[in-house]
PDB file of C-alpha atoms in Angstrom:
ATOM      1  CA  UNK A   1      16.223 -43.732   3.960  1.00 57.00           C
ATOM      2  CA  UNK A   2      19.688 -43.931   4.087  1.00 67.00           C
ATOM      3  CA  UNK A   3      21.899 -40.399   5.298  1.00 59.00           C
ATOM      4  CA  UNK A   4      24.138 -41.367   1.956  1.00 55.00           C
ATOM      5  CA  UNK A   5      20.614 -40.689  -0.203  1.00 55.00           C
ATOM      6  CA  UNK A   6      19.463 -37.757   2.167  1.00 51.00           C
ATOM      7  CA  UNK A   7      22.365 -35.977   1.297  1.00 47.00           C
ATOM      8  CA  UNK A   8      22.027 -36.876  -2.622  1.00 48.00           C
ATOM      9  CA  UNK A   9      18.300 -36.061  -2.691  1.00 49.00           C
ATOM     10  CA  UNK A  10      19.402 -32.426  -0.902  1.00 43.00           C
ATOM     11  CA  UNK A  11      22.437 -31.908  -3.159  1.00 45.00           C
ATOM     12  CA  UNK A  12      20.324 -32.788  -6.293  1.00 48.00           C
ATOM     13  CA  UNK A  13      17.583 -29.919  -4.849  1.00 38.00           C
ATOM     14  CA  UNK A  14      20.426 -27.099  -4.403  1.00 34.00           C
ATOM     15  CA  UNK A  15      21.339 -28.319  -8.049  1.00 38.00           C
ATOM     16  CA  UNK A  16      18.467 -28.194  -9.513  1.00 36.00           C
ATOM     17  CA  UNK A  17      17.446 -24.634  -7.959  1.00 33.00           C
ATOM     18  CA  UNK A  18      20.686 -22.904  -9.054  1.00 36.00           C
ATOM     19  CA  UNK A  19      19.857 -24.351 -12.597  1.00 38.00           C
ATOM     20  CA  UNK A  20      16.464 -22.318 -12.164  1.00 39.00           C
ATOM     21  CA  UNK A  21      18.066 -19.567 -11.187  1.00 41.00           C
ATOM     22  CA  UNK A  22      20.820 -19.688 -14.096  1.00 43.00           C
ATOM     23  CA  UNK A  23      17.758 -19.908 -16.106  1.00 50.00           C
ATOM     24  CA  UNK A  24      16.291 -17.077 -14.794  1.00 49.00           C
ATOM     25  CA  UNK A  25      19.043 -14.763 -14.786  1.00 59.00           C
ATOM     26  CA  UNK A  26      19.929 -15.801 -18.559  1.00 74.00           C
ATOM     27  CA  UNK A  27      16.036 -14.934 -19.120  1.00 84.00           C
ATOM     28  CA  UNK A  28      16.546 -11.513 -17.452  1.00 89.00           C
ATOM     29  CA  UNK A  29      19.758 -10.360 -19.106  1.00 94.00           C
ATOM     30  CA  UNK A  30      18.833 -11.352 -22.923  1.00 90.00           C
ATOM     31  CA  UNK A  31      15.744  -9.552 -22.208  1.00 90.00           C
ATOM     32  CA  UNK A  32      16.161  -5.971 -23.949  1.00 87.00           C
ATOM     33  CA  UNK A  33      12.836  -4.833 -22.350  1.00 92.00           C
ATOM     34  CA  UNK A  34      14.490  -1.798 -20.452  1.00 95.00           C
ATOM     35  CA  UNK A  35      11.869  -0.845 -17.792  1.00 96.00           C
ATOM     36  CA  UNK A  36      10.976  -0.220 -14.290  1.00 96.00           C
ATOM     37  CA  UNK A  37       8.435  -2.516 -12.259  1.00 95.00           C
ATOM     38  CA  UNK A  38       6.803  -1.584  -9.216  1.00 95.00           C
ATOM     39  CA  UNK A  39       7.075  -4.083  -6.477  1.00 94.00           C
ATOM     40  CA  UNK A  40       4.745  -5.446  -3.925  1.00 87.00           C
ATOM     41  CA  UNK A  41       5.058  -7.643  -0.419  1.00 78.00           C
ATOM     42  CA  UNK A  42       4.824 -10.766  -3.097  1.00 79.00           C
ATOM     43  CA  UNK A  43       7.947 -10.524  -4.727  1.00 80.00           C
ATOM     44  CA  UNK A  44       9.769 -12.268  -2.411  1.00 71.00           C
ATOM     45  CA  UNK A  45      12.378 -13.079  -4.716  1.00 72.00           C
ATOM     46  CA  UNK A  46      13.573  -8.963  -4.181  1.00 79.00           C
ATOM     47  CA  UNK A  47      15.394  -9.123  -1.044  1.00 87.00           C
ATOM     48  CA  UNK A  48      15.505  -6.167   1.074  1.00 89.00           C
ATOM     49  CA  UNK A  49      18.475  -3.897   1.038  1.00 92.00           C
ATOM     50  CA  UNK A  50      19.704  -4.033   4.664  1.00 89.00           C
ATOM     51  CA  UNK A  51      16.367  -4.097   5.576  1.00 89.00           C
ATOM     52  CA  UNK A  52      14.636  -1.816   3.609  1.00 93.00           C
ATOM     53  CA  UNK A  53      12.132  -3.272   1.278  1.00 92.00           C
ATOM     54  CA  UNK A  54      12.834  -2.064  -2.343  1.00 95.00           C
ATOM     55  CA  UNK A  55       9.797  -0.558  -3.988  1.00 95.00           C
ATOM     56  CA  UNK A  56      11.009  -0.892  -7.576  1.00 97.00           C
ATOM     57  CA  UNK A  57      13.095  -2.835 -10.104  1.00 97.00           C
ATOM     58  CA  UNK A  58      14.845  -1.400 -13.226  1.00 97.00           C
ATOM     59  CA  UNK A  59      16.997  -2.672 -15.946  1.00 97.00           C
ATOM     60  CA  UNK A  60      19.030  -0.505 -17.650  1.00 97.00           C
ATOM     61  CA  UNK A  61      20.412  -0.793 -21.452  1.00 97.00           C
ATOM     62  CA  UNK A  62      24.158  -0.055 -21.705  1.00 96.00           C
ATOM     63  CA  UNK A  63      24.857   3.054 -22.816  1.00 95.00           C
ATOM     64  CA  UNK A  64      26.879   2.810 -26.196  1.00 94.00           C
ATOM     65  CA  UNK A  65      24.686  -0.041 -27.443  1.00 94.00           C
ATOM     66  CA  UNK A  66      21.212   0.967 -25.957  1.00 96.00           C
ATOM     67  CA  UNK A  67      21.969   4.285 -25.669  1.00 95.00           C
ATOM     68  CA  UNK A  68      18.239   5.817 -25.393  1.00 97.00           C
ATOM     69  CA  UNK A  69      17.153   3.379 -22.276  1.00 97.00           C
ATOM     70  CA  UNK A  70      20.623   3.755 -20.520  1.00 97.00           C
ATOM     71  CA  UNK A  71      19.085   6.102 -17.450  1.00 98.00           C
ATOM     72  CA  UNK A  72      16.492   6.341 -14.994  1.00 98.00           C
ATOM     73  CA  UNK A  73      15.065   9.263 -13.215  1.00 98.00           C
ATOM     74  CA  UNK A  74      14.578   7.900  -9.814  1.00 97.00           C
ATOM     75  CA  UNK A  75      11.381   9.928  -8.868  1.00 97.00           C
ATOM     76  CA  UNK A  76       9.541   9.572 -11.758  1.00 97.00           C
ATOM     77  CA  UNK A  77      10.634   5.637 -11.962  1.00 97.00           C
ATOM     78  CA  UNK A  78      11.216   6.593 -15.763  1.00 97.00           C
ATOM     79  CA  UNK A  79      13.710   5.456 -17.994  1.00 97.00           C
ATOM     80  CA  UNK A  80      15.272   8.278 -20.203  1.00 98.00           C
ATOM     81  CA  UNK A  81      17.882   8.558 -22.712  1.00 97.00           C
ATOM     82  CA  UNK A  82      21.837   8.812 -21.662  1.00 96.00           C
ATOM     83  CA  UNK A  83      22.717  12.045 -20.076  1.00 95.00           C
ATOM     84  CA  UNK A  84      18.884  12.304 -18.706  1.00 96.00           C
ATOM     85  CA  UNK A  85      18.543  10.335 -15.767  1.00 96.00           C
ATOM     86  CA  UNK A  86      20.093  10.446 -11.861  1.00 98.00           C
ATOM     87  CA  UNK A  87      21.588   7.102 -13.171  1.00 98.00           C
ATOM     88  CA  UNK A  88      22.976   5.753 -16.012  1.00 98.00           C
ATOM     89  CA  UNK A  89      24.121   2.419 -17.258  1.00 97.00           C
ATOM     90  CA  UNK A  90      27.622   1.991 -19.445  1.00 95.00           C
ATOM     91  CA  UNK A  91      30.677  -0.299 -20.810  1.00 92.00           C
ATOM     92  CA  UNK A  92      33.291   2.181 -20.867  1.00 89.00           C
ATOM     93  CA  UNK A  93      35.442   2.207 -24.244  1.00 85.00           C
ATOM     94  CA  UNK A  94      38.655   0.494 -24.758  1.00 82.00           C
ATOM     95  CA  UNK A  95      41.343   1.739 -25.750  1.00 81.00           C
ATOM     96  CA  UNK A  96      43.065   0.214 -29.345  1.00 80.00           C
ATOM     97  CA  UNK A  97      45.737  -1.259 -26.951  1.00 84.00           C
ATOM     98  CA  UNK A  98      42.811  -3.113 -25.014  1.00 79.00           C
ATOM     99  CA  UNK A  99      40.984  -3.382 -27.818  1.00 79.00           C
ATOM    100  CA  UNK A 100      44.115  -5.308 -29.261  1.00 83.00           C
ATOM    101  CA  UNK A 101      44.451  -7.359 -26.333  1.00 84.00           C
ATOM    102  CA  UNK A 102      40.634  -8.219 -25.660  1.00 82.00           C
ATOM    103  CA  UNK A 103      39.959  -7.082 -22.800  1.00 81.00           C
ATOM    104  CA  UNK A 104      36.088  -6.509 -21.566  1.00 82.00           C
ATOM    105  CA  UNK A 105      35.401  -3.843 -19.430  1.00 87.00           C
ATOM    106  CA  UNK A 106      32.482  -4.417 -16.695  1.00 90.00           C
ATOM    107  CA  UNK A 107      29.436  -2.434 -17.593  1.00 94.00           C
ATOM    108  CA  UNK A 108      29.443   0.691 -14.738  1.00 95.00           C
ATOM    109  CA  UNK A 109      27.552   2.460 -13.610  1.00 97.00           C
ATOM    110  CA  UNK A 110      27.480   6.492 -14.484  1.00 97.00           C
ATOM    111  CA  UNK A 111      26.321   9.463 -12.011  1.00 98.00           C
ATOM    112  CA  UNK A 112      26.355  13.093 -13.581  1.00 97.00           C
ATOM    113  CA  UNK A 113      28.350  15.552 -12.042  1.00 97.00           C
ATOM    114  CA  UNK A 114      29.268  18.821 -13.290  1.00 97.00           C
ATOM    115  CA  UNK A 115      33.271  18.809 -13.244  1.00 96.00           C
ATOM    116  CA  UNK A 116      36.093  17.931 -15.957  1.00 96.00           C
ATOM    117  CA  UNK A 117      35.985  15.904 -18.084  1.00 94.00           C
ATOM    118  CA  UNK A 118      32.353  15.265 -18.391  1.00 94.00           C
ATOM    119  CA  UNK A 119      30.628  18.884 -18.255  1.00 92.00           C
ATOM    120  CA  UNK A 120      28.885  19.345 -21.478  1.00 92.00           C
ATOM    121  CA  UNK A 121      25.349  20.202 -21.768  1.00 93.00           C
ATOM    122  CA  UNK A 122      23.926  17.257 -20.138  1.00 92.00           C
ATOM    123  CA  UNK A 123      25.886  17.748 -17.380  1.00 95.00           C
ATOM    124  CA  UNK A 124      25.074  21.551 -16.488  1.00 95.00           C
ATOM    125  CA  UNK A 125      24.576  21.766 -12.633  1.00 95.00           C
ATOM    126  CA  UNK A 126      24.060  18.264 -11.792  1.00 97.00           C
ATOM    127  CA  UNK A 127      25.415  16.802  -8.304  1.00 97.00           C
ATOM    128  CA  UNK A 128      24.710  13.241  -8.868  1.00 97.00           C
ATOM    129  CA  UNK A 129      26.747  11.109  -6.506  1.00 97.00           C
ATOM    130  CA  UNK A 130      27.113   7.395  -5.305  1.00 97.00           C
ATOM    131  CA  UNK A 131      29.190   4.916  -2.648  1.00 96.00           C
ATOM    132  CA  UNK A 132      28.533   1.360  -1.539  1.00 95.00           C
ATOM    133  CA  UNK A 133      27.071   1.020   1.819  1.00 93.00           C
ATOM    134  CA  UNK A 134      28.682  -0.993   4.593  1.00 83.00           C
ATOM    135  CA  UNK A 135      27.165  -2.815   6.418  1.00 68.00           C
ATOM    136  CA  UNK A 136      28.140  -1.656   9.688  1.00 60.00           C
ATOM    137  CA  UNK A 137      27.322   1.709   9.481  1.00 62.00           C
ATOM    138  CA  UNK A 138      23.567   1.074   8.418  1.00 60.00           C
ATOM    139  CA  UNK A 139      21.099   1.668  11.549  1.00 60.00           C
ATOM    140  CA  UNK A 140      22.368   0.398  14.703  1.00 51.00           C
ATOM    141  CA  UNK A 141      19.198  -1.476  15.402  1.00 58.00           C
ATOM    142  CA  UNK A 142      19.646  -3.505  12.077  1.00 60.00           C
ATOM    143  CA  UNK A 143      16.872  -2.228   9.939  1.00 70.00           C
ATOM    144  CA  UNK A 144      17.218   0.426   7.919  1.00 87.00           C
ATOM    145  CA  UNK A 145      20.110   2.738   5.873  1.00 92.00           C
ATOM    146  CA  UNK A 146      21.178   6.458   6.428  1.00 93.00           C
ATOM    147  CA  UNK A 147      22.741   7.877   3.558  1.00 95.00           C
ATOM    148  CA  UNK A 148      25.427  10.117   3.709  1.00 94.00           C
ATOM    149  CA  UNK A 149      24.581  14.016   3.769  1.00 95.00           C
ATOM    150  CA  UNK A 150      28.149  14.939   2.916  1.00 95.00           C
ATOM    151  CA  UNK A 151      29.043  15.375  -0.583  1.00 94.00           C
ATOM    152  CA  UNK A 152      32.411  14.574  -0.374  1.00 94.00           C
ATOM    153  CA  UNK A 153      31.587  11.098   0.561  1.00 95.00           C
ATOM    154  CA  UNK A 154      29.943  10.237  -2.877  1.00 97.00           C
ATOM    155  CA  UNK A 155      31.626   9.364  -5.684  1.00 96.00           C
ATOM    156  CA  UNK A 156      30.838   9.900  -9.641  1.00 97.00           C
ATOM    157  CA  UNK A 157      30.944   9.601 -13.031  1.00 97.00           C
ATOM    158  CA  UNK A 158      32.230   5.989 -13.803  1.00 96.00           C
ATOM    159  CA  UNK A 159      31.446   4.256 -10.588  1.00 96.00           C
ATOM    160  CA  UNK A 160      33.938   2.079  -9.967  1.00 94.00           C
ATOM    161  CA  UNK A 161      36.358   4.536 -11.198  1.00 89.00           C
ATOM    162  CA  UNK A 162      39.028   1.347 -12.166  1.00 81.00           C
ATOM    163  CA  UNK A 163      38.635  -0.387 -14.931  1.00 74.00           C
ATOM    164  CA  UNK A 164      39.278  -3.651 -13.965  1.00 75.00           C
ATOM    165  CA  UNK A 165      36.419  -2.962 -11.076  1.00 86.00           C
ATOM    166  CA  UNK A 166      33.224  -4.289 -11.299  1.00 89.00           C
ATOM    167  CA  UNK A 167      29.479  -3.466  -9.563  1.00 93.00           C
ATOM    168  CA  UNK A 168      28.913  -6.072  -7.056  1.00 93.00           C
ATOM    169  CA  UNK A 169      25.555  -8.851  -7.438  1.00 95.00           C
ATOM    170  CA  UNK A 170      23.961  -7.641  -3.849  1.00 94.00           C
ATOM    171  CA  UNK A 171      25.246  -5.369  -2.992  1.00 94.00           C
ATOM    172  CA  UNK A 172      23.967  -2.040  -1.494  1.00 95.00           C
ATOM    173  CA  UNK A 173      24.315   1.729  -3.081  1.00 96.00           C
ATOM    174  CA  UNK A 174      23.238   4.881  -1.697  1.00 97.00           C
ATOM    175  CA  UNK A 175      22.502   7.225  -4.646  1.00 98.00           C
ATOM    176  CA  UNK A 176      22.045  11.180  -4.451  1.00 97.00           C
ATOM    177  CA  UNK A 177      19.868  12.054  -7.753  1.00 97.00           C
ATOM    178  CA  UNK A 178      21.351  15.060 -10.371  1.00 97.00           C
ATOM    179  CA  UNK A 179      19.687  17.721  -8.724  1.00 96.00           C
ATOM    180  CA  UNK A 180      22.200  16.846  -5.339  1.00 96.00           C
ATOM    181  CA  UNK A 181      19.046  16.840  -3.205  1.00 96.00           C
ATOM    182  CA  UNK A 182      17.493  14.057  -3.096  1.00 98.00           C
ATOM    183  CA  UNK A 183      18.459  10.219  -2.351  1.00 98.00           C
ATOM    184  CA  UNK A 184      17.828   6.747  -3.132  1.00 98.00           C
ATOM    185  CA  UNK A 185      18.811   2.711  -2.138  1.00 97.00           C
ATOM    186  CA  UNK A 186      19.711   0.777  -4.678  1.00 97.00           C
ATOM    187  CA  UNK A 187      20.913  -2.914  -4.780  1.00 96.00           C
ATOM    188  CA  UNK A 188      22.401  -4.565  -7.910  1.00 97.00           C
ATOM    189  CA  UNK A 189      20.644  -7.960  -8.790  1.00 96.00           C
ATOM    190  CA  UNK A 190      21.971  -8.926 -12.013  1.00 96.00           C
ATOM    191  CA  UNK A 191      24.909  -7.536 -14.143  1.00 95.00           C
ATOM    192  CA  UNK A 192      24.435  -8.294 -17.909  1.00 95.00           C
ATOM    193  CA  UNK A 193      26.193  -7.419 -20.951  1.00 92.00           C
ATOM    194  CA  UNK A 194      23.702  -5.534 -22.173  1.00 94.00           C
ATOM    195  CA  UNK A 195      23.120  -3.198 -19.305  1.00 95.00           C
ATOM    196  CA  UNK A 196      22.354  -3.445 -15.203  1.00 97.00           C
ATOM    197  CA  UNK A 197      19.046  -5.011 -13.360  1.00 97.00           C
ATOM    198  CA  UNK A 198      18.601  -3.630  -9.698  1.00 97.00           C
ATOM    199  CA  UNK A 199      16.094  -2.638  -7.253  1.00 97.00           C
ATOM    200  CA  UNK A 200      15.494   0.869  -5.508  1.00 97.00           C
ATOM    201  CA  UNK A 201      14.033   2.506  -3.186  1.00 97.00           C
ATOM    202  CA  UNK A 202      13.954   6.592  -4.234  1.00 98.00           C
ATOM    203  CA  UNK A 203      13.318   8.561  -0.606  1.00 97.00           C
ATOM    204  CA  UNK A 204      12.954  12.018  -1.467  1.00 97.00           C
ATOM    205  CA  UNK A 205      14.629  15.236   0.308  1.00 97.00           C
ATOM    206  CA  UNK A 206      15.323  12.401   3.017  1.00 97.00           C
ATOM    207  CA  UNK A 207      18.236  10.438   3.785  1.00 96.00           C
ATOM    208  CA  UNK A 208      16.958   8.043   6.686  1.00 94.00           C
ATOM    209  CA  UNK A 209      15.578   4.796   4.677  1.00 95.00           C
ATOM    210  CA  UNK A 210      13.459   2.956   7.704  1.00 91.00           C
ATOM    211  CA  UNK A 211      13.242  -1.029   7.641  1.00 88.00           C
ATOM    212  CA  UNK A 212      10.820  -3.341   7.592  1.00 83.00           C
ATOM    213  CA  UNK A 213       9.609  -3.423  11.306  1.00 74.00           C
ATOM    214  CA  UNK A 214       9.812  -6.623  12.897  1.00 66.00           C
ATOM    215  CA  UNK A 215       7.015  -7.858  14.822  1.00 61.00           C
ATOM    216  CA  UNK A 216       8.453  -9.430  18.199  1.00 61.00           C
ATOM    217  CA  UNK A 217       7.341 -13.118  18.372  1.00 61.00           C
ATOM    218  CA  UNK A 218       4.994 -14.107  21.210  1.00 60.00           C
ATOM    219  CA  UNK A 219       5.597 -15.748  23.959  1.00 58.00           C
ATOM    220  CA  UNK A 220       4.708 -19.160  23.913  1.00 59.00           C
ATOM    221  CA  UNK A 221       1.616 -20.064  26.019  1.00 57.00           C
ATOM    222  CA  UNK A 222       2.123 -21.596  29.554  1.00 56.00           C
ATOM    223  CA  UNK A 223      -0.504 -23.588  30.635  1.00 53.00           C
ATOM    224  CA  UNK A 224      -1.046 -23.476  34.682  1.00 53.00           C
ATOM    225  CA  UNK A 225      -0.186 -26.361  36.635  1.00 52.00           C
ATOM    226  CA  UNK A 226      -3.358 -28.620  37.067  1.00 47.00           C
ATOM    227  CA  UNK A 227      -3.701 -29.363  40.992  1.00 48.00           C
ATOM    228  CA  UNK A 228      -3.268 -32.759  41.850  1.00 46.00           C
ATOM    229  CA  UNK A 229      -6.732 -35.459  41.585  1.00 40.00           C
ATOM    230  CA  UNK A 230      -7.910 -32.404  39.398  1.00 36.00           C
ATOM    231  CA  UNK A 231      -9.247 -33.074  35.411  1.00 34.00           C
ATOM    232  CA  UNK A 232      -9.108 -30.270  33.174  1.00 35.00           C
ATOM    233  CA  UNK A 233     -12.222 -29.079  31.984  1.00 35.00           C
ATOM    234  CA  UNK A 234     -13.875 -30.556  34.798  1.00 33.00           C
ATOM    235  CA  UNK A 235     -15.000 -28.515  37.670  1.00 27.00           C
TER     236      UNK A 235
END
């Protein structure tokens, strides 16, 4: 076989596959089964977050158009009506002057926090909070995530706050729940316009999210040098 038909045969694979996964991604975002899945070692198709293996999946309906599956409590992997969960899923509203000019806004992503403008009853002493993770400030040895303990370095309410700013396909989120207390890992795997798809990893009072170990190879085995006139196996 020719290198010229290699490289078509390989192209026509990488085709082929992203066609699957178009596919598959169209499948997940018509979809308006707003849920949570619990993951195990074979779904290999959920990446790890920086090296911590997710433990869940959730899609969540947009909040003006699916407005009672637009939230999730993260310890209870339970999806609740807006204003109920740690957090929620929305498009935020144009304006008749965007409206007018057609803009879309990306559907967000909403933590509750208890400050102006968005304090009603819903929002009575939550602390939610969120910020995307870079990569070079998760665990030095490369496998894991420590979340911030500061809550100045969390953002909220729309997150991104601009709104020509999107949520990113893959990338990483650390979350602090409504009560302020407690945090989770979250990575976005498909943004629809009917809500968000990501998986998460809720740790409790704890902020340290460990990775999956790796398991050092071993060392390839040396046979001994066989003396000269000698036959192996032969004494």
């Amino acid at each position: 076989m020719t290198l010229l038909k290699k490289a078509a045969q390989y192209f026509s694979a990488l085709c082929l596959l992203a066609s699957f996964n178009a596919r598959a991604a169209d499948a997940i975002c018509d979809s308006t089964n707003f849920e949570t899945q619990k993951l195990t070692n074979k779904d290999r198709s959920h990446q790890t977050m920086m090296g911590v293996r997710p433990t869940y999946s959730a899609k969540l309906g947009e909040g003006f158009s699916h407005s009672d599956k637009s939230g999730l409590l993260l310890k209870e992997n339970k999806i609740v009506p807006w204003g109920a969960g740690d957090i929620l899923s929305v498009r935020p509203q144009n304006s008749d002057e965007q409206t007018k000019k057609g803009i879309v806004k990306p559907v967000k992503f909403f933590v509750q926090y208890d400050r102006p403008p968005y304090n009603n009853v819903n929002d009575k002493r939550t602390k939610g909070g969120i910020y995307k993770v870079d990569s070079k400030v998760q665990n030095t040895d490369g496998t894991g995530v420590s979340c911030s303990t500061e809550p100045n370095d969390y953002a909220y309410h729309y997150f991104p706050d601009a709104d020509e700013k999107s949520l990113v396909v893959g990338s990483v989120y650390c979350v602090r729940t409504r009560s302020g207390n407690e945090y989770t890992l979250i990575r976005v795997t498909h943004i629809c316009d009917n809500g968000v798809v990501f998986d998460y990893k809720y740790n409790g009072d704890s902020n340290v999210f460990e990775g999956v170990k790796k398991v050092p190879r071993a060392a390839p085995h040396e046979s001994k040098p066989t003396a000269p006139g000698s036959h192996p196996g032969k004494s």
